[in-house]
PDB file of C-alpha atoms in Angstrom:
ATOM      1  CA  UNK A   1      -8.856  -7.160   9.015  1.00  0.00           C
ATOM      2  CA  UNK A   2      -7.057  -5.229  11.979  1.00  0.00           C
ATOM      3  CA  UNK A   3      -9.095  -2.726  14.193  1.00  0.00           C
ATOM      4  CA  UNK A   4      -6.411  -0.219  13.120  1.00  0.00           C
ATOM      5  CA  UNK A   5      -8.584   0.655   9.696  1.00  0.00           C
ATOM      6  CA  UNK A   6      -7.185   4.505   9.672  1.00  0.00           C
ATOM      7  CA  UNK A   7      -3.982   2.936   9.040  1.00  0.00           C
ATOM      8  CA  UNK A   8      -4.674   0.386   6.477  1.00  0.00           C
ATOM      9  CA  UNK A   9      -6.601   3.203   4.552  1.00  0.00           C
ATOM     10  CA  UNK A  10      -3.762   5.518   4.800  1.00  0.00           C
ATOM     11  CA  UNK A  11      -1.551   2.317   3.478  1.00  0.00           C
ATOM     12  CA  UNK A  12      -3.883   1.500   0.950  1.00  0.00           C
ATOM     13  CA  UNK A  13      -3.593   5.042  -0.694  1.00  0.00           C
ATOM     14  CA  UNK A  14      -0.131   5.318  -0.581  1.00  0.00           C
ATOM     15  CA  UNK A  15       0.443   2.080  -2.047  1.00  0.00           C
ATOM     16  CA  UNK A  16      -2.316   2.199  -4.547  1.00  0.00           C
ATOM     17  CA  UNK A  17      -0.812   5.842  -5.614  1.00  0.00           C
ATOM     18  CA  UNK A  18       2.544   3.858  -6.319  1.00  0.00           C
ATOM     19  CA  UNK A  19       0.774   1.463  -8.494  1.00  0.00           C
ATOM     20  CA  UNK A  20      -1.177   3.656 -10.186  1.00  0.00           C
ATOM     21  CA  UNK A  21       2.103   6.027 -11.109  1.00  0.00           C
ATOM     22  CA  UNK A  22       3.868   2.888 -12.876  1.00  0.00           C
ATOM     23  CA  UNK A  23       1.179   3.199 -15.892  1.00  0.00           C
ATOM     24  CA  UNK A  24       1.288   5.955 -18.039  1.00  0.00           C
ATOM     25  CA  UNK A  25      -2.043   5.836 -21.059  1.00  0.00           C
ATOM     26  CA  UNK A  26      -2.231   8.387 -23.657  1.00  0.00           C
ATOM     27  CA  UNK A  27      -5.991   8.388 -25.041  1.00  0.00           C
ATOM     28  CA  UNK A  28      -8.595  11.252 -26.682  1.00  0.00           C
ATOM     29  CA  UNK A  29      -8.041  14.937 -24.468  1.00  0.00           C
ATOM     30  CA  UNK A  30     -11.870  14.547 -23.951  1.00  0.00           C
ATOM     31  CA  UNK A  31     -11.409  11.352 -21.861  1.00  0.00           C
ATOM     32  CA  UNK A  32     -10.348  12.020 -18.141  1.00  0.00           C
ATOM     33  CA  UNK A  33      -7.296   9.755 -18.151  1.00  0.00           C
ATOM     34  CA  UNK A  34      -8.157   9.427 -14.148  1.00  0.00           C
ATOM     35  CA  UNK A  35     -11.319   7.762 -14.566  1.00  0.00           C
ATOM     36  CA  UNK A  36      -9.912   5.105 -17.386  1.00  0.00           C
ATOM     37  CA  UNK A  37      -6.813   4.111 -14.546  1.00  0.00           C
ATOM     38  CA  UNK A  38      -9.150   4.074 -12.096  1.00  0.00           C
ATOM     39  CA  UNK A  39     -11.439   1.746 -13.276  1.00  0.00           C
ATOM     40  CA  UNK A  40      -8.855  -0.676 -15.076  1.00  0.00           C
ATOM     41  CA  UNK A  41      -6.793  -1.361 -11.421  1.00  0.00           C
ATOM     42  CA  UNK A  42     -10.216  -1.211  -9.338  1.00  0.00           C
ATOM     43  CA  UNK A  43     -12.210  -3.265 -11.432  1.00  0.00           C
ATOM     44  CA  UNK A  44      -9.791  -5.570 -13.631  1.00  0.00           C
ATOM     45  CA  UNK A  45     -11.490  -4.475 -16.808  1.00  0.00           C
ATOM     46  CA  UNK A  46     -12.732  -1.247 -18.499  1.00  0.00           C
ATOM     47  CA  UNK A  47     -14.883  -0.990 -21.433  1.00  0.00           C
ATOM     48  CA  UNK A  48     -14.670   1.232 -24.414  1.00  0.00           C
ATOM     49  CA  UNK A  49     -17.816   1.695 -25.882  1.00  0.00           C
ATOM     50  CA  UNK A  50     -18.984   3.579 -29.141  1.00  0.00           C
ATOM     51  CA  UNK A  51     -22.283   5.262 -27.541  1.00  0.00           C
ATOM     52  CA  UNK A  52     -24.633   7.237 -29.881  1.00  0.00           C
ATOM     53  CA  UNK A  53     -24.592   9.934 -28.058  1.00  0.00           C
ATOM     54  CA  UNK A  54     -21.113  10.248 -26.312  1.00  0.00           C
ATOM     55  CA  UNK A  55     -19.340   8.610 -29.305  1.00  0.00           C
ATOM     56  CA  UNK A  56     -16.164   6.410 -28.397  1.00  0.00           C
ATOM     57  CA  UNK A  57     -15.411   6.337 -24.379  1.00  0.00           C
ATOM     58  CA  UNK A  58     -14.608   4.409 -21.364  1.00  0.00           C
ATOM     59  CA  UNK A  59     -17.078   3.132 -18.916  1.00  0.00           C
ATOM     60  CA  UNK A  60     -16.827   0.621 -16.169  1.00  0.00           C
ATOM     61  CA  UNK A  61     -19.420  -2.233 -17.313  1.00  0.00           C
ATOM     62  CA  UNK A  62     -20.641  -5.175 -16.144  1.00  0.00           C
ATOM     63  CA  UNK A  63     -20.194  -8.644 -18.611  1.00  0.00           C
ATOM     64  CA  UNK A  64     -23.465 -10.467 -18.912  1.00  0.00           C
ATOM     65  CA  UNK A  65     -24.268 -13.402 -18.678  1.00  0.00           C
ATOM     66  CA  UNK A  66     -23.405 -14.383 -22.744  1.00  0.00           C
ATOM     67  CA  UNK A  67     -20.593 -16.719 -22.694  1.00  0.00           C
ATOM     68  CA  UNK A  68     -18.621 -17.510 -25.760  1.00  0.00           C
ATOM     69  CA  UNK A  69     -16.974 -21.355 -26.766  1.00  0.00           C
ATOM     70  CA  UNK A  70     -14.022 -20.502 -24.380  1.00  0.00           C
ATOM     71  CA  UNK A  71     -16.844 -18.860 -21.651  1.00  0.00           C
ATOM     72  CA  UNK A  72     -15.189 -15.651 -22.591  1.00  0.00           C
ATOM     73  CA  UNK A  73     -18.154 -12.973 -22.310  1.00  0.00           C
ATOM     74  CA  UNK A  74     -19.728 -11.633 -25.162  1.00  0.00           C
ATOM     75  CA  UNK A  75     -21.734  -9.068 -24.219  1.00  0.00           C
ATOM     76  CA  UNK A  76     -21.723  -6.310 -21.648  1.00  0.00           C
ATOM     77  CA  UNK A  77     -23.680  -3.736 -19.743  1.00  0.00           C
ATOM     78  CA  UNK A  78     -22.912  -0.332 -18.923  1.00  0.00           C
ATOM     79  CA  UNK A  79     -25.857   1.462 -16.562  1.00  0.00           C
ATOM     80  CA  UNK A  80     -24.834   4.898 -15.245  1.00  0.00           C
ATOM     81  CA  UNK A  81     -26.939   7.748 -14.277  1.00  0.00           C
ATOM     82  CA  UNK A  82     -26.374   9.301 -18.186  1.00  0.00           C
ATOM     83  CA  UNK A  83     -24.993   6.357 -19.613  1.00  0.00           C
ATOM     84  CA  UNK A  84     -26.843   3.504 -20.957  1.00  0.00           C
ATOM     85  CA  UNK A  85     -25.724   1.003 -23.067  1.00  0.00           C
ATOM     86  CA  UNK A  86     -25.869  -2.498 -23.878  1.00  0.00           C
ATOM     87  CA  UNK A  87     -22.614  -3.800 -26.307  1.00  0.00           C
ATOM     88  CA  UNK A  88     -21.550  -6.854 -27.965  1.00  0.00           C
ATOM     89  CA  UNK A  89     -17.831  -7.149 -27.686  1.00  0.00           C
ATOM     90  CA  UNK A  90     -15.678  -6.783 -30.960  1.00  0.00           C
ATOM     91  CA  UNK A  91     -19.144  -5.500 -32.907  1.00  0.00           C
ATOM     92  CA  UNK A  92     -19.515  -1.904 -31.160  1.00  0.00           C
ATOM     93  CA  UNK A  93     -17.389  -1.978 -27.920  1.00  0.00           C
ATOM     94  CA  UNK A  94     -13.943  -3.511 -26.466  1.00  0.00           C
ATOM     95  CA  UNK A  95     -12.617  -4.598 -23.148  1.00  0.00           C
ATOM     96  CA  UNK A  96      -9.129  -3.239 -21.917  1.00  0.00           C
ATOM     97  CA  UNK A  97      -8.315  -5.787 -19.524  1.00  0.00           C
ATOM     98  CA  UNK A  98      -5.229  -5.566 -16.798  1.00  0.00           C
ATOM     99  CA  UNK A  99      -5.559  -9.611 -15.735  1.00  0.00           C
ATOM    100  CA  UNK A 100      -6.259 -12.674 -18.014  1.00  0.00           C
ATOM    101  CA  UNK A 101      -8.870 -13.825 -15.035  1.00  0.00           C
ATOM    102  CA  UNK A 102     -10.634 -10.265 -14.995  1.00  0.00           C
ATOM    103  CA  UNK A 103      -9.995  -9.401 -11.467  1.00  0.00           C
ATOM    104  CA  UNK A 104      -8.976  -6.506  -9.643  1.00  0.00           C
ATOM    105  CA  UNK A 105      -5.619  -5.836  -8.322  1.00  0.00           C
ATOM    106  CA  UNK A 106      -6.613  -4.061  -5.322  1.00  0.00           C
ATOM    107  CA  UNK A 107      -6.190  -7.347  -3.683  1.00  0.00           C
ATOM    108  CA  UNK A 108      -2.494  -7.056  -3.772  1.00  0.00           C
ATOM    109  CA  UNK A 109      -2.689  -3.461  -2.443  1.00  0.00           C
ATOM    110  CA  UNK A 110      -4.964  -4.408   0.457  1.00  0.00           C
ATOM    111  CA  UNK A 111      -2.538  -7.650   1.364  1.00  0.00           C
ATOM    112  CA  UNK A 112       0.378  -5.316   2.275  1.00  0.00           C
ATOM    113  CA  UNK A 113      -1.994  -2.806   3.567  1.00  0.00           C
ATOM    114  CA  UNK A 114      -2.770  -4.293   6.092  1.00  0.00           C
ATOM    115  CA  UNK A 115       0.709  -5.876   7.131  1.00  0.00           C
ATOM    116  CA  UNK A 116       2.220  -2.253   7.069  1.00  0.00           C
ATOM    117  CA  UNK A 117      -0.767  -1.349   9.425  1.00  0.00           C
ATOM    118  CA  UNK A 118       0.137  -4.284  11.562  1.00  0.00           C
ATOM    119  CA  UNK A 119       3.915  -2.483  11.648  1.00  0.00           C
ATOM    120  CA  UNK A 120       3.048   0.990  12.190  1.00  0.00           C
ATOM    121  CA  UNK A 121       0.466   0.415  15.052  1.00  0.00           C
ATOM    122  CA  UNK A 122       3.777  -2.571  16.741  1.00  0.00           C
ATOM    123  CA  UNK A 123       5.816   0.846  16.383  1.00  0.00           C
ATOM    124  CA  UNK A 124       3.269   2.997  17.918  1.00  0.00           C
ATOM    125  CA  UNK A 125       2.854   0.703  20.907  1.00  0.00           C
ATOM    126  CA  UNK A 126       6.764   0.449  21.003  1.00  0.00           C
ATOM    127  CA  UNK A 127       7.189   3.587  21.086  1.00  0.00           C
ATOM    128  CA  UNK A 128       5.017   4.259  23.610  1.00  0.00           C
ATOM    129  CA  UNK A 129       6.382   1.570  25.923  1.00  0.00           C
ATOM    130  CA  UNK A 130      10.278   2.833  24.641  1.00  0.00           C
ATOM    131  CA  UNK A 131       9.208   5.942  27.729  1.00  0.00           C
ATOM    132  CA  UNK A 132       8.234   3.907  30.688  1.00  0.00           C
ATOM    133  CA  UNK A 133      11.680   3.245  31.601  1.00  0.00           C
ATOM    134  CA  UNK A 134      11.292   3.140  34.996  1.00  0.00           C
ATOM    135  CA  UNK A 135       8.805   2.153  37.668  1.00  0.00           C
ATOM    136  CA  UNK A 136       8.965   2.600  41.590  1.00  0.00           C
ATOM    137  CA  UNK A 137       7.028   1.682  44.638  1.00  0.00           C
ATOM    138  CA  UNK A 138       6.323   3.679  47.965  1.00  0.00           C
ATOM    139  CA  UNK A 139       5.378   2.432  50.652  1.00  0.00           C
ATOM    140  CA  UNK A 140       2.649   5.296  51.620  1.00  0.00           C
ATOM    141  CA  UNK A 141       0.544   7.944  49.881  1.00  0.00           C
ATOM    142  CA  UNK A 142       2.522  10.519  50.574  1.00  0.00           C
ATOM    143  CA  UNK A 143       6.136   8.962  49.004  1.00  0.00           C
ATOM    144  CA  UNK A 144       4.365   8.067  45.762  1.00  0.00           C
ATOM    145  CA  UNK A 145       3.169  11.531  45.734  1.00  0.00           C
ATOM    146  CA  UNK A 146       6.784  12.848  46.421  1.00  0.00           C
ATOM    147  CA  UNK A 147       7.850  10.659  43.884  1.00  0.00           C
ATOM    148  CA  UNK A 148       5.615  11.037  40.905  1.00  0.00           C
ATOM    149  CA  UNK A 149       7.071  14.746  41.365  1.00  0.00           C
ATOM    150  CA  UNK A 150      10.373  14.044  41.485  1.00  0.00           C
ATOM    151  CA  UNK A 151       9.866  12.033  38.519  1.00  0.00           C
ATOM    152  CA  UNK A 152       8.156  14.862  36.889  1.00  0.00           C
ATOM    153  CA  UNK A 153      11.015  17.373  37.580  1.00  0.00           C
ATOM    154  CA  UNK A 154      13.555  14.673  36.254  1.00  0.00           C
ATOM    155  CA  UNK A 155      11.457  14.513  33.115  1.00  0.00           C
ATOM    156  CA  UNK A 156      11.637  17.843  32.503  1.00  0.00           C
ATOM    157  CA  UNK A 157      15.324  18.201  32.339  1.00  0.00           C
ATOM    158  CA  UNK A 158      16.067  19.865  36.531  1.00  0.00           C
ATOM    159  CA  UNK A 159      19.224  19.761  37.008  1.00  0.00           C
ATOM    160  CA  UNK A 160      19.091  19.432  40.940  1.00  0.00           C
ATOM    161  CA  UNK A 161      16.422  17.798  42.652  1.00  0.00           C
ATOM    162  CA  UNK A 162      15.312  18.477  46.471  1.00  0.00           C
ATOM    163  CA  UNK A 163      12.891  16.112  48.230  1.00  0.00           C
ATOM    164  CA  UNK A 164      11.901  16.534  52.142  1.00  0.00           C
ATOM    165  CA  UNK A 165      14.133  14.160  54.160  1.00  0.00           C
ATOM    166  CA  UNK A 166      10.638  12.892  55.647  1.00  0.00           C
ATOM    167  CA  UNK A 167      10.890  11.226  52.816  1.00  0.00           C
ATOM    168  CA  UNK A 168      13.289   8.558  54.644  1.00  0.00           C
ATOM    169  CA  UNK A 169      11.521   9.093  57.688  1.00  0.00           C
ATOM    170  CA  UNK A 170       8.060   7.264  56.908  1.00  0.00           C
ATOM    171  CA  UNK A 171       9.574   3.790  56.213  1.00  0.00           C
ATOM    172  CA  UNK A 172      11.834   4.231  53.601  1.00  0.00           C
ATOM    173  CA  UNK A 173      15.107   3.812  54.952  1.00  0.00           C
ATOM    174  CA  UNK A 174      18.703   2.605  53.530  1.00  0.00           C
ATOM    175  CA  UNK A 175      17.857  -1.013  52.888  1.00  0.00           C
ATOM    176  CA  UNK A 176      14.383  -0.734  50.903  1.00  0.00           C
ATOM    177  CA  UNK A 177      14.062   3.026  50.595  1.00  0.00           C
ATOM    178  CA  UNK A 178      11.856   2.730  47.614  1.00  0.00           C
ATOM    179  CA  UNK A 179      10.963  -0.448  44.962  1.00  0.00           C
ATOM    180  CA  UNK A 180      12.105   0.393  41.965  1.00  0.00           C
ATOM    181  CA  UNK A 181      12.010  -1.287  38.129  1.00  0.00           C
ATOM    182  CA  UNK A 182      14.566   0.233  35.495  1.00  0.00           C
ATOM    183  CA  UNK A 183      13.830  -1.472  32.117  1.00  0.00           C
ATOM    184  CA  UNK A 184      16.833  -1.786  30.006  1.00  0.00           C
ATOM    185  CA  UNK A 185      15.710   0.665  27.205  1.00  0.00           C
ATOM    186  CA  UNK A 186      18.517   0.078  25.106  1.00  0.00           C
ATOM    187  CA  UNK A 187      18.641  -3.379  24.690  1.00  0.00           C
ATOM    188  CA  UNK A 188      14.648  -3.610  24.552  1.00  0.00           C
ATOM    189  CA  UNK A 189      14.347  -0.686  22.033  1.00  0.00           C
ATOM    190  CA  UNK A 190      13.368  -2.592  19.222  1.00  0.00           C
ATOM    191  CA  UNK A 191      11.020   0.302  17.044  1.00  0.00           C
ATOM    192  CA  UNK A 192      14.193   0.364  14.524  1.00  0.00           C
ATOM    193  CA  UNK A 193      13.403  -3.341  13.716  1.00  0.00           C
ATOM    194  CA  UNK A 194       9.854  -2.626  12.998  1.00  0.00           C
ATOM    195  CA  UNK A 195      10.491   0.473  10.805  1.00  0.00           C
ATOM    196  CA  UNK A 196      13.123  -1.750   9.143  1.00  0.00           C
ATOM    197  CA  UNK A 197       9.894  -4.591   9.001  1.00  0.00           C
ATOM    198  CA  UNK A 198       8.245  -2.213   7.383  1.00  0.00           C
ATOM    199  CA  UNK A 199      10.428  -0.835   4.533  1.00  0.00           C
ATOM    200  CA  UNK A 200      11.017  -4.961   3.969  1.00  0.00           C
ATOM    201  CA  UNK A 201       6.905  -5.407   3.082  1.00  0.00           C
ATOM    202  CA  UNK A 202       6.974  -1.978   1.263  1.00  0.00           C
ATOM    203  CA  UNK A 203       9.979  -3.498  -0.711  1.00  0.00           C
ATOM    204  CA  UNK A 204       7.903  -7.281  -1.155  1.00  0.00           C
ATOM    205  CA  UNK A 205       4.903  -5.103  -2.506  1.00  0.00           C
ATOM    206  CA  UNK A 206       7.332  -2.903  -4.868  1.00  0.00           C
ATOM    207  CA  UNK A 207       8.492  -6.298  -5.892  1.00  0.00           C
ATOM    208  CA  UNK A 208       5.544  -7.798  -6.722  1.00  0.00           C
ATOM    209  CA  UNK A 209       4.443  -5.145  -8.601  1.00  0.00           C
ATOM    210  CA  UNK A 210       7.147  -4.526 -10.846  1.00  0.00           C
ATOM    211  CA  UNK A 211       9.321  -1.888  -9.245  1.00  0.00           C
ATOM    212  CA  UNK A 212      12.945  -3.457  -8.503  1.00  0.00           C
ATOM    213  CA  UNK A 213      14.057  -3.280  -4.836  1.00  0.00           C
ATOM    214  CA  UNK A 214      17.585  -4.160  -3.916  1.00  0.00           C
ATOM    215  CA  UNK A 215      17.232  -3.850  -0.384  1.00  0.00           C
ATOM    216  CA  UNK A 216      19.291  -3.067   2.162  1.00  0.00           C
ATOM    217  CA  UNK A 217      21.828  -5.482   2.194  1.00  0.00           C
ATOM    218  CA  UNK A 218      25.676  -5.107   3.153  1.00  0.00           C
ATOM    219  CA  UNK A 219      26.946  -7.452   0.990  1.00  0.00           C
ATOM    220  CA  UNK A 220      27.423  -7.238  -2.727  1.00  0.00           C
ATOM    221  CA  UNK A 221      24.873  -8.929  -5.015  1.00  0.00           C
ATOM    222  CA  UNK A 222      25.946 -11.426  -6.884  1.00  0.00           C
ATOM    223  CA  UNK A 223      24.804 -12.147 -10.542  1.00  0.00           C
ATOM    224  CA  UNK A 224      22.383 -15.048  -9.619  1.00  0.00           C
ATOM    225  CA  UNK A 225      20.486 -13.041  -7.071  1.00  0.00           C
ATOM    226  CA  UNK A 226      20.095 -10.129  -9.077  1.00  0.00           C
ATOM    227  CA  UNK A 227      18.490 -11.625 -12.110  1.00  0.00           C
ATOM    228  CA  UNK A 228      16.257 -13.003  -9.235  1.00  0.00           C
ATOM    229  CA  UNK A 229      15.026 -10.388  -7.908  1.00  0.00           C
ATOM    230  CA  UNK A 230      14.523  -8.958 -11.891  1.00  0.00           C
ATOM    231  CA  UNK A 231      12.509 -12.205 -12.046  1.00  0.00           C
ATOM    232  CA  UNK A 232      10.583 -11.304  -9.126  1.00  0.00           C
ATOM    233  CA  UNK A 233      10.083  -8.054 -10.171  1.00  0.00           C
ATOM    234  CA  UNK A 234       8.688  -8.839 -13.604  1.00  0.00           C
ATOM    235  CA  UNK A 235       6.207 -11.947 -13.454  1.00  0.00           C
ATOM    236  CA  UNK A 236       3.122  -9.758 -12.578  1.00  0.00           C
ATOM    237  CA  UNK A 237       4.150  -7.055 -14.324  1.00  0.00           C
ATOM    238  CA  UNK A 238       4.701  -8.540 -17.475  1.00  0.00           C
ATOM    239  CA  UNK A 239       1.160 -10.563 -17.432  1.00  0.00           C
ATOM    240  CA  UNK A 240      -0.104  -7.121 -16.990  1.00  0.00           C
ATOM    241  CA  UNK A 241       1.834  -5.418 -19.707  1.00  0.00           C
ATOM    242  CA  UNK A 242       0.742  -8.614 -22.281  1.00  0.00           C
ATOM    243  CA  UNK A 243      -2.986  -8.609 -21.076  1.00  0.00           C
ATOM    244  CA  UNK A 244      -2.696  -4.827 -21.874  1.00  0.00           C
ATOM    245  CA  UNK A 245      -0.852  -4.815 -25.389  1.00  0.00           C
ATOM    246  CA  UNK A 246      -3.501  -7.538 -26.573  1.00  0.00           C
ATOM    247  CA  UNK A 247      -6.581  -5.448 -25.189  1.00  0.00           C
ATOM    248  CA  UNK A 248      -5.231  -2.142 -27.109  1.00  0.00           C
ATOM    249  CA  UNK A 249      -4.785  -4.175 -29.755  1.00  0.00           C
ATOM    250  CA  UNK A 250      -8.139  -4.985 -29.931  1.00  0.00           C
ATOM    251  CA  UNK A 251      -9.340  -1.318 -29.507  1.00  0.00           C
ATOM    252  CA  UNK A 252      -7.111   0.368 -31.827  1.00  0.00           C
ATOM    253  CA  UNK A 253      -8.417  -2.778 -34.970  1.00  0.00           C
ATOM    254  CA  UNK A 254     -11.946  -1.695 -33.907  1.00  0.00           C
ATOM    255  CA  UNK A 255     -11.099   2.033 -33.701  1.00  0.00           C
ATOM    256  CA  UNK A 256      -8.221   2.928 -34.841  1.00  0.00           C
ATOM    257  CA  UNK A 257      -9.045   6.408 -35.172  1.00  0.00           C
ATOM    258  CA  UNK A 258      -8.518   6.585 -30.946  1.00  0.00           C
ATOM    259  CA  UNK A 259      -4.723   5.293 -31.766  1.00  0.00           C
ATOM    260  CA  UNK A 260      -4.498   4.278 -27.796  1.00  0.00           C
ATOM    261  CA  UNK A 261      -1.428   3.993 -26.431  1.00  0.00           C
ATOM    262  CA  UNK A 262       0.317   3.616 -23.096  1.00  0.00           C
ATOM    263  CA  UNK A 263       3.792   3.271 -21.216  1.00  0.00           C
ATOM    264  CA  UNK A 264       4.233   0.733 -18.080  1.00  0.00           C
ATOM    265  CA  UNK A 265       7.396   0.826 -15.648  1.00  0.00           C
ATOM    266  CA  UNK A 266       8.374  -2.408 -14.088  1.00  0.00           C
ATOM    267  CA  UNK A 267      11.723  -4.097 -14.083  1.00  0.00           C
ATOM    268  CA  UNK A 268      13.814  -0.968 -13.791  1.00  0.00           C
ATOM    269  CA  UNK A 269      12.600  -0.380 -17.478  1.00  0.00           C
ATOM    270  CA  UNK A 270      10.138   1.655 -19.188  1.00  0.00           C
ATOM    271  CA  UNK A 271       8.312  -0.251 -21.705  1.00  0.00           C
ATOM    272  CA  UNK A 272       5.929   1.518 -24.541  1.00  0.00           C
ATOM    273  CA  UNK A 273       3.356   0.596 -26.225  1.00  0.00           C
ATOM    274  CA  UNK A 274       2.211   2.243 -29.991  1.00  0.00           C
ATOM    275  CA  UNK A 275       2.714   5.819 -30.345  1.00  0.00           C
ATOM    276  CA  UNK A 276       4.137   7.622 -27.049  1.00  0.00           C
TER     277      UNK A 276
END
């Protein structure tokens, strides 16, 4: 991890946020929609339980340790301040699940966190180091002086500067008046090829998450690479969208009077699932 955490936090938000927009779940008005997201693409997995108190609703849970013949769980745990509940899967609650290995995806988001961190702090420092075009020597306390002012007065746009012709007179004469260093800004400026680093990972972690990037290149696309990139764009994606249509599945057989539904973007397309 980078020391730079404000700006992996600000990263992972913003990133997260496009992730979470992609997936669109119509469910019961009483459920807060928010919560369900949150907890599918933070934890992997969210539960839908039918408690005797709440009735049908979703709760992050924990599986225990019940294994079936494939070492699927069988059995879960939900323990919240005013939820408690212990379900068999199938029998009185089901598992919505967003990866076949029931992990989080946050991984993904924190991976190009932390490179676009990386990028933003290179194009702070370069930035920074785009002013100090010049430095210069003198050869006593009073010419630094003189010319840290003059400096100052240049920096602030003078149009005529005036500097005591003692100035020349304590050492500094014709041949090595004063030391100077003028870095060449122009051909050093390089905090355009960072931001353009940047919108590159942005663009890897659109791609990896479904949303299609073309990028910013000159040249026309041809066929092949397109249907690459749409390739790309899809593989996660689509594991998603299956793990998701076989989870709802499962749900709406066990109760179908929730009718779930949802709606994922990825691959330029919107793709629906049941009612919408």
């Amino acid at each position: 991890m980078i020391e730079n955490d404000l700006n992996t936090r600000y990263y992972m938000r913003s990133l997260y946020q496009r992730l979470y927009a992609g997936l669109t779940i119509k469910c019961p008005e009483l459920w807060n929609v928010n919560y369900f997201k949150n907890v599918l693409f933070g934890q992997g997995f969210v539960a839908i339980i039918d408690h005797p108190e709440y009735g049908k609703i979703p709760q992050i849970c924990a599986p225990t340790g019940e294994r079936g013949i494939f070492l699927q769980p069988t059995k879960i745990l939900v323990s919240q301040p005013l939820v408690k509940f212990e379900g068999e899967i199938g029998v009185n609650c089901e598992i919505v699940r967003l990866t076949p290995d029931w992990l989080s995806v946050i991984d993904i988001v924190e991976h190009y966190a932390v490179r676009m961190a990386i990028a933003l702090t290179s194009y702070d420092v370069a930035m920074i180091n785009n002013r100090a075009a010049f430095m210069a020597a003198g050869k006593n306390k009073s010419a630094i002086e003189t010319i840290k002012q003059l400096y100052e007065d240049l920096t602030k746009g003078k149009p005529l500067l005036v500097y005591d012709k003692a100035l020349k007179d304590e050492g500094l004469d014709e041949t090595d008046p004063i030391w100077t260093f003028n870095a060449d800004v122009k051909n050093n400026y390089i905090s355009d090829k960072i931001l353009a680093d940047l919108h590159t990972i942005r663009e890897d972690f659109d791609t990896e998450i479904g949303i299609a990037a073309i990028g910013d290149k000159k040249e026309r696309m041809i066929t092949d690479e397109v249907d690459k990139l749409t390739a790309d764009s899809t593989a996660r994606a689509e594991t998603w969208f299956d793990m998701l249509t076989q989870s709802f599945d499962k749900v709406n057989a066990l109760f179908p009077e929730l009718n779930l539904s949802f709606t994922m973007k990825y691959g330029g397309e919107t793709h629906e699932y049941g009612e919408n």
